[in-house]
GROMACS .gro file of C-alpha atoms in nm:
model
  187
    1MET     CA    1   0.010  -0.037   0.003
    2GLU     CA    2   0.177   0.346  -0.119
    3ILE     CA    3   0.081   0.640   0.062
    4GLY     CA    4   0.061   1.047  -0.107
    5LEU     CA    5   0.223   1.123  -0.472
    6GLN     CA    6   0.492   0.882  -0.467
    7HIS     CA    7   0.523   0.986  -0.794
    8THR     CA    8   0.566   1.329  -0.801
    9MET     CA    9   0.827   1.257  -0.513
   10GLN     CA   10   0.998   1.042  -0.763
   11LEU     CA   11   1.030   1.298  -1.002
   12GLN     CA   12   1.134   1.602  -0.741
   13GLU     CA   13   1.412   1.375  -0.691
   14ILE     CA   14   1.509   1.256  -1.029
   15ASN     CA   15   1.569   1.652  -1.126
   16LYS     CA   16   1.717   1.751  -0.793
   17LEU     CA   17   2.021   1.485  -0.947
   18GLU     CA   18   1.955   1.613  -1.289
   19LYS     CA   19   1.948   1.978  -1.173
   20SER     CA   20   2.327   1.909  -0.991
   21LEU     CA   21   2.618   2.029  -1.048
   22SER     CA   22   2.996   1.880  -1.039
   23LEU     CA   23   3.329   2.199  -1.088
   24ILE     CA   24   3.646   2.002  -1.197
   25ILE     CA   25   3.926   2.329  -1.164
   26MET     CA   26   4.227   2.268  -1.344
   27ILE     CA   27   4.553   2.500  -1.195
   28SER     CA   28   4.869   2.558  -1.317
   29SER     CA   29   5.127   2.803  -1.351
   30LYS     CA   30   5.015   2.898  -1.657
   31GLU     CA   31   4.670   2.828  -1.695
   32LEU     CA   32   4.340   2.792  -1.424
   33ASN     CA   33   4.003   2.700  -1.598
   34LEU     CA   34   3.674   2.570  -1.508
   35LEU     CA   35   3.521   2.316  -1.609
   36LEU     CA   36   3.096   2.284  -1.492
   37ARG     CA   37   2.934   2.015  -1.616
   38ASN     CA   38   2.616   1.768  -1.556
   39SER     CA   39   2.665   1.529  -1.232
   40ILE     CA   40   2.429   1.291  -1.456
   41ASP     CA   41   2.569   1.289  -1.818
   42SER     CA   42   2.869   1.463  -1.791
   43LYS     CA   43   2.734   1.739  -2.039
   44ILE     CA   44   2.929   2.018  -2.031
   45ILE     CA   45   2.738   2.285  -1.871
   46ASP     CA   46   2.994   2.548  -1.859
   47GLN     CA   47   3.399   2.624  -1.878
   48ASN     CA   48   3.628   2.888  -1.838
   49TYR     CA   49   3.967   2.867  -1.997
   50SER     CA   50   4.223   3.149  -1.901
   51TYR     CA   51   4.631   3.100  -2.068
   52TYR     CA   52   4.878   3.320  -1.926
   53ALA     CA   53   5.244   3.406  -2.171
   54ASP     CA   54   5.476   3.388  -1.828
   55GLU     CA   55   5.434   3.195  -1.519
   56ILE     CA   56   5.226   3.374  -1.259
   57ASP     CA   57   5.230   3.374  -0.936
   58ILE     CA   58   4.952   3.120  -0.687
   59ASP     CA   59   4.831   3.446  -0.554
   60LYS     CA   60   4.797   3.629  -0.843
   61ILE     CA   61   4.609   3.293  -0.900
   62LEU     CA   62   4.402   3.234  -0.632
   63SER     CA   63   4.231   3.599  -0.715
   64GLU     CA   64   4.197   3.475  -1.028
   65LEU     CA   65   4.007   3.177  -0.904
   66LYS     CA   66   3.832   3.377  -0.700
   67ASN     CA   67   3.665   3.584  -0.940
   68LYS     CA   68   3.573   3.390  -1.185
   69LEU     CA   69   3.402   3.137  -0.917
   70ASN     CA   70   3.216   3.442  -0.883
   71ASP     CA   71   3.107   3.503  -1.231
   72LEU     CA   72   2.943   3.102  -1.241
   73ASN     CA   73   2.624   3.029  -1.096
   74LEU     CA   74   2.763   2.753  -0.818
   75LEU     CA   75   2.378   2.698  -0.663
   76ASN     CA   76   2.321   2.311  -0.773
   77VAL     CA   77   2.770   2.247  -0.750
   78VAL     CA   78   2.784   1.898  -0.524
   79LYS     CA   79   3.100   1.818  -0.650
   80VAL     CA   80   3.456   1.979  -0.663
   81THR     CA   81   3.734   1.863  -0.749
   82LEU     CA   82   4.115   2.023  -0.802
   83VAL     CA   83   4.342   1.930  -1.058
   84LEU     CA   84   4.709   2.090  -0.978
   85ASN     CA   85   4.933   2.094  -1.237
   86ASN     CA   86   5.275   2.205  -1.114
   87LYS     CA   87   5.661   2.115  -1.117
   88LEU     CA   88   5.680   2.020  -0.759
   89SER     CA   89   5.574   1.667  -0.751
   90VAL     CA   90   5.779   1.335  -0.718
   91LEU     CA   91   5.699   0.983  -0.735
   92VAL     CA   92   5.766   0.771  -0.512
   93PRO     CA   93   5.732   0.378  -0.475
   94ASN     CA   94   5.565   0.245  -0.167
   95ASP     CA   95   5.821   0.018  -0.087
   96PHE     CA   96   5.995   0.348   0.007
   97PHE     CA   97   5.729   0.574   0.123
   98GLN     CA   98   5.677   0.740   0.452
   99GLU     CA   99   5.419   0.915   0.514
  100ASP     CA  100   5.628   1.172   0.732
  101ASN     CA  101   5.886   1.164   0.475
  102CYS     CA  102   5.662   1.337   0.194
  103LEU     CA  103   5.903   1.690   0.220
  104ASP     CA  104   6.199   1.487   0.218
  105TYR     CA  105   6.104   1.331  -0.104
  106LEU     CA  106   6.035   1.671  -0.303
  107LYS     CA  107   6.372   1.887  -0.131
  108PHE     CA  108   6.549   1.721  -0.417
  109ASN     CA  109   6.354   1.835  -0.691
  110SER     CA  110   6.218   2.118  -0.575
  111ARG     CA  111   6.273   2.459  -0.410
  112LEU     CA  112   6.106   2.446  -0.078
  113ILE     CA  113   5.961   2.719   0.116
  114LYS     CA  114   5.861   2.689   0.550
  115ASN     CA  115   5.571   2.703   0.522
  116ASP     CA  116   5.438   2.391   0.208
  117THR     CA  117   5.343   2.057   0.366
  118ALA     CA  118   5.304   1.852   0.099
  119SER     CA  119   5.035   1.608  -0.025
  120SER     CA  120   5.021   1.241  -0.177
  121ASP     CA  121   4.864   1.020  -0.441
  122TYR     CA  122   4.830   0.658  -0.396
  123ILE     CA  123   4.855   0.495  -0.731
  124GLU     CA  124   4.750   0.140  -0.722
  125GLU     CA  125   4.807   0.060  -1.062
  126LEU     CA  126   5.179   0.170  -1.020
  127LYS     CA  127   5.163   0.035  -0.644
  128THR     CA  128   5.370   0.403  -0.613
  129HIS     CA  129   5.286   0.753  -0.508
  130ASN     CA  130   5.313   1.097  -0.606
  131VAL     CA  131   5.375   1.379  -0.351
  132TYR     CA  132   5.345   1.715  -0.421
  133ILE     CA  133   5.279   2.065  -0.302
  134ALA     CA  134   4.914   2.174  -0.252
  135TYR     CA  135   4.906   2.520  -0.320
  136GLY     CA  136   4.778   2.597   0.065
  137ASN     CA  137   4.640   2.914  -0.001
  138ILE     CA  138   4.454   2.754  -0.245
  139THR     CA  139   4.274   2.492  -0.094
  140ASN     CA  140   4.204   2.671   0.234
  141TYR     CA  141   3.989   2.871  -0.015
  142LEU     CA  142   3.800   2.628  -0.167
  143ILE     CA  143   3.752   2.450   0.179
  144GLU     CA  144   3.622   2.736   0.297
  145LYS     CA  145   3.390   2.792  -0.020
  146PHE     CA  146   3.311   2.429  -0.078
  147GLY     CA  147   3.357   2.332   0.289
  148SER     CA  148   3.523   1.948   0.149
  149PHE     CA  149   3.631   1.896  -0.197
  150GLU     CA  150   3.867   1.606  -0.387
  151TYR     CA  151   4.217   1.716  -0.500
  152PHE     CA  152   4.433   1.543  -0.703
  153HIS     CA  153   4.770   1.609  -0.895
  154TYR     CA  154   4.772   1.596  -1.252
  155SER     CA  155   5.051   1.393  -1.330
  156THR     CA  156   4.844   1.111  -1.078
  157VAL     CA  157   4.529   1.141  -1.307
  158LEU     CA  158   4.766   1.106  -1.638
  159LEU     CA  159   4.922   0.848  -1.486
  160LYS     CA  160   4.548   0.664  -1.401
  161LYS     CA  161   4.401   0.738  -1.709
  162ILE     CA  162   4.715   0.554  -1.877
  163HIS     CA  163   4.675   0.135  -1.996
  164PHE     CA  164   5.009   0.002  -1.907
  165GLU     CA  165   5.101  -0.284  -2.036
  166LEU     CA  166   5.342  -0.412  -1.777
  167SER     CA  167   5.239  -0.760  -1.778
  168THR     CA  168   5.340  -0.957  -2.060
  169ASN     CA  169   5.449  -0.749  -2.303
  170LYS     CA  170   5.826  -0.668  -2.386
  171LYS     CA  171   5.756  -0.396  -2.592
  172ILE     CA  172   5.861   0.010  -2.509
  173ILE     CA  173   5.507   0.184  -2.503
  174ILE     CA  174   5.584   0.548  -2.516
  175TYR     CA  175   5.316   0.783  -2.401
  176VAL     CA  176   5.361   1.170  -2.496
  177ASN     CA  177   5.083   1.385  -2.347
  178ILE     CA  178   5.101   1.784  -2.539
  179ASN     CA  179   4.959   2.093  -2.416
  180LYS     CA  180   5.038   2.498  -2.447
  181SER     CA  181   5.264   2.528  -2.195
  182TYR     CA  182   5.394   2.174  -2.100
  183LEU     CA  183   5.460   1.879  -2.196
  184ASN     CA  184   5.455   1.455  -2.014
  185ILE     CA  185   5.633   1.242  -2.213
  186ILE     CA  186   5.599   0.817  -1.980
  187VAL     CA  187   5.811   0.547  -2.063
   0.00000   0.00000   0.00000
């Protein structure tokens, strides 16, 4: 026995789901890209892309991000993902990884400052950790604005997307990812 307007309530829930949006923010030293898309079918609703000829300071990127987010209708955003693309990252095999040593892994190939904190993404396919510096001012701002969000380093996302043929294939495989401001080569 059903009571009330079950069909109408189900339609209202479907409408809420269809209106829910996900926001993807991609940041590098020369680019800022915001992508707003429907959570159900991944259809792009709005996109805002900026490319800078020269590398810009992280504080300027934060200022640009704030301006761009104010221009978007973020009322129905249910998921926020930040993808950072900087040179401040290193891959550490799982056997050698210790959470307490993240900054030590980075100090040999990155110039660190006193207040830097490291984050890491685990890449299951490679059994390795991608250790990187997440921009604290940007992550703090996004926590204030959205409460919670996911963030990853660009190379983590790239490596997880590539289908590695490591089991029986003895061939050398080269992947090249070309963008306006960077080039990734994976062998």
